[in-house]
Amino acid sequence: MAVRAFDISDVSAPPLSIVERAPRTRRDARRYRQRYAVAGVVAVSVPFAVALVVLGVGH
């Protein structure tokens, strides 16, 4: 949730304009999606690989 706080105590200041961030391009959206997919795969596979190593050493 975005919250915008404006200082309205100075009446001599020029009127404020709200600047919205431009929507992501398809390339940026794909890059973010791939980055989070890789992070998810690593987050799942690293503990699994460590468990296999621990079981192999303990065996």
Rosetta silent file (secondary structure, phi, psi, omega in degrees, C-alpha in Angstrom):
SEQUENCE: MAVRAFDISDVSAPPLSIVERAPRTRRDARRYRQRYAVAGVVAVSVPFAVALVVLGVGH
SCORE:     score description
SCORE:     0.000 S_00000001
   1 L     0.000  130.770 -179.722    0.000    0.000    0.000 S_00000001
   2 L   -93.471  136.130  178.031    1.431    3.352   -0.987 S_00000001
   3 L  -122.416  128.793  179.016    1.166    6.274    1.395 S_00000001
   4 L  -112.813  126.363  178.686    1.862    9.789    0.234 S_00000001
   5 L  -116.068  126.097 -179.927    2.634   12.465    2.801 S_00000001
   6 L  -117.628  141.204  175.459    2.729   16.092    1.718 S_00000001
   7 L   -89.405  108.059 -177.023    3.912   19.076    3.703 S_00000001
   8 L  -104.592   15.129 -177.990    1.118   21.623    3.259 S_00000001
   9 L   -75.755  -26.403 -178.684    2.374   24.090    5.870 S_00000001
  10 L   -97.571  106.304 -176.648    4.175   26.289    3.290 S_00000001
  11 L   -80.757  -15.340 -179.061    1.527   27.992    1.157 S_00000001
  12 L   -83.728   -7.791 -179.291    4.076   29.870   -0.984 S_00000001
  13 L   -72.288  149.213  177.498    5.471   26.639   -2.416 S_00000001
  14 L   -65.426  155.605 -179.218    4.446   25.701   -5.949 S_00000001
  15 L   -61.337  143.020 -178.051    1.715   23.072   -6.232 S_00000001
  16 L   -82.470  141.769  173.891    2.961   19.515   -5.901 S_00000001
  17 L  -113.228  139.568 -179.118    2.657   17.103   -8.754 S_00000001
  18 L   -88.401  124.784  179.968    2.392   13.392   -8.120 S_00000001
  19 L  -105.620  116.969  179.324    4.896   11.401  -10.131 S_00000001
  20 L   -94.196  145.307  177.221    3.901    7.810  -10.751 S_00000001
  21 L   -72.085  138.922  179.795    6.422    5.164  -11.657 S_00000001
  22 L   -67.941  145.746  178.569    6.145    3.957  -15.238 S_00000001
  23 L   -64.535  153.821 -178.961    4.899    0.399  -15.636 S_00000001
  24 L   -67.832  146.576  173.095    7.525   -2.266  -16.238 S_00000001
  25 L   -76.769  166.401  179.334    8.367   -3.265  -19.752 S_00000001
  26 H   -62.119  -36.923  179.441    7.870   -6.873  -20.789 S_00000001
  27 H   -63.897  -44.668  178.811   11.624   -7.384  -20.720 S_00000001
  28 H   -64.378  -41.919  179.738   11.886   -6.087  -17.156 S_00000001
  29 H   -62.727  -41.559  178.528    8.933   -8.189  -16.027 S_00000001
  30 H   -65.569  -39.738  179.798   10.478  -11.313  -17.566 S_00000001
  31 H   -63.187  -44.284  178.035   13.842  -10.535  -15.959 S_00000001
  32 H   -63.659  -41.565 -179.608   12.244  -10.160  -12.513 S_00000001
  33 H   -63.237  -43.139  179.071   10.238  -13.344  -13.003 S_00000001
  34 H   -66.261  -38.904 -179.754   13.350  -15.298  -14.013 S_00000001
  35 H   -62.619  -45.103 -179.876   15.340  -13.880  -11.105 S_00000001
  36 H   -70.912  -30.901  176.524   12.721  -14.948   -8.566 S_00000001
  37 H   -66.025  -43.714  178.688   12.350  -18.352  -10.248 S_00000001
  38 H   -64.673  -42.482  178.532   16.087  -18.971   -9.952 S_00000001
  39 H   -62.126  -38.265  178.431   16.072  -17.793   -6.335 S_00000001
  40 H   -66.995  -42.530  178.996   13.185  -20.170   -5.586 S_00000001
  41 H   -64.451  -42.155  178.978   14.892  -23.143   -7.214 S_00000001
  42 H   -64.901  -41.153 -179.056   18.115  -22.419   -5.325 S_00000001
  43 H   -63.158  -30.222  179.771   16.220  -22.006   -2.046 S_00000001
  44 H   -87.628  -38.715 -172.502   14.666  -25.449   -2.498 S_00000001
  45 H   -79.629  -32.432 -178.049   17.597  -27.326   -4.022 S_00000001
  46 H   -63.869  -49.779  177.100   20.426  -26.214   -1.708 S_00000001
  47 H   -61.121  -35.072  178.247   18.902  -27.673    1.494 S_00000001
  48 H   -64.364  -44.601  178.969   18.047  -30.845   -0.431 S_00000001
  49 H   -64.718  -40.209  178.493   21.644  -31.177   -1.671 S_00000001
  50 H   -64.029  -40.884  178.232   22.996  -30.513    1.823 S_00000001
  51 H   -63.153  -39.681  178.011   20.694  -33.198    3.244 S_00000001
  52 H   -64.171  -41.002  178.835   21.943  -35.685    0.633 S_00000001
  53 H   -64.006  -44.514 -179.235   25.562  -34.884    1.537 S_00000001
  54 H   -63.687  -42.536  178.109   24.851  -35.262    5.261 S_00000001
  55 H   -66.698  -37.372  178.165   23.073  -38.577    4.693 S_00000001
  56 H   -66.827  -40.035  178.518   25.909  -39.771    2.450 S_00000001
  57 H   -70.480  -38.418 -178.664   28.570  -38.880    5.020 S_00000001
  58 H   -74.336  -19.945 -178.821   26.547  -40.404    7.850 S_00000001
  59 L   -77.785    0.000    0.000   25.963  -43.607    5.952 S_00000001
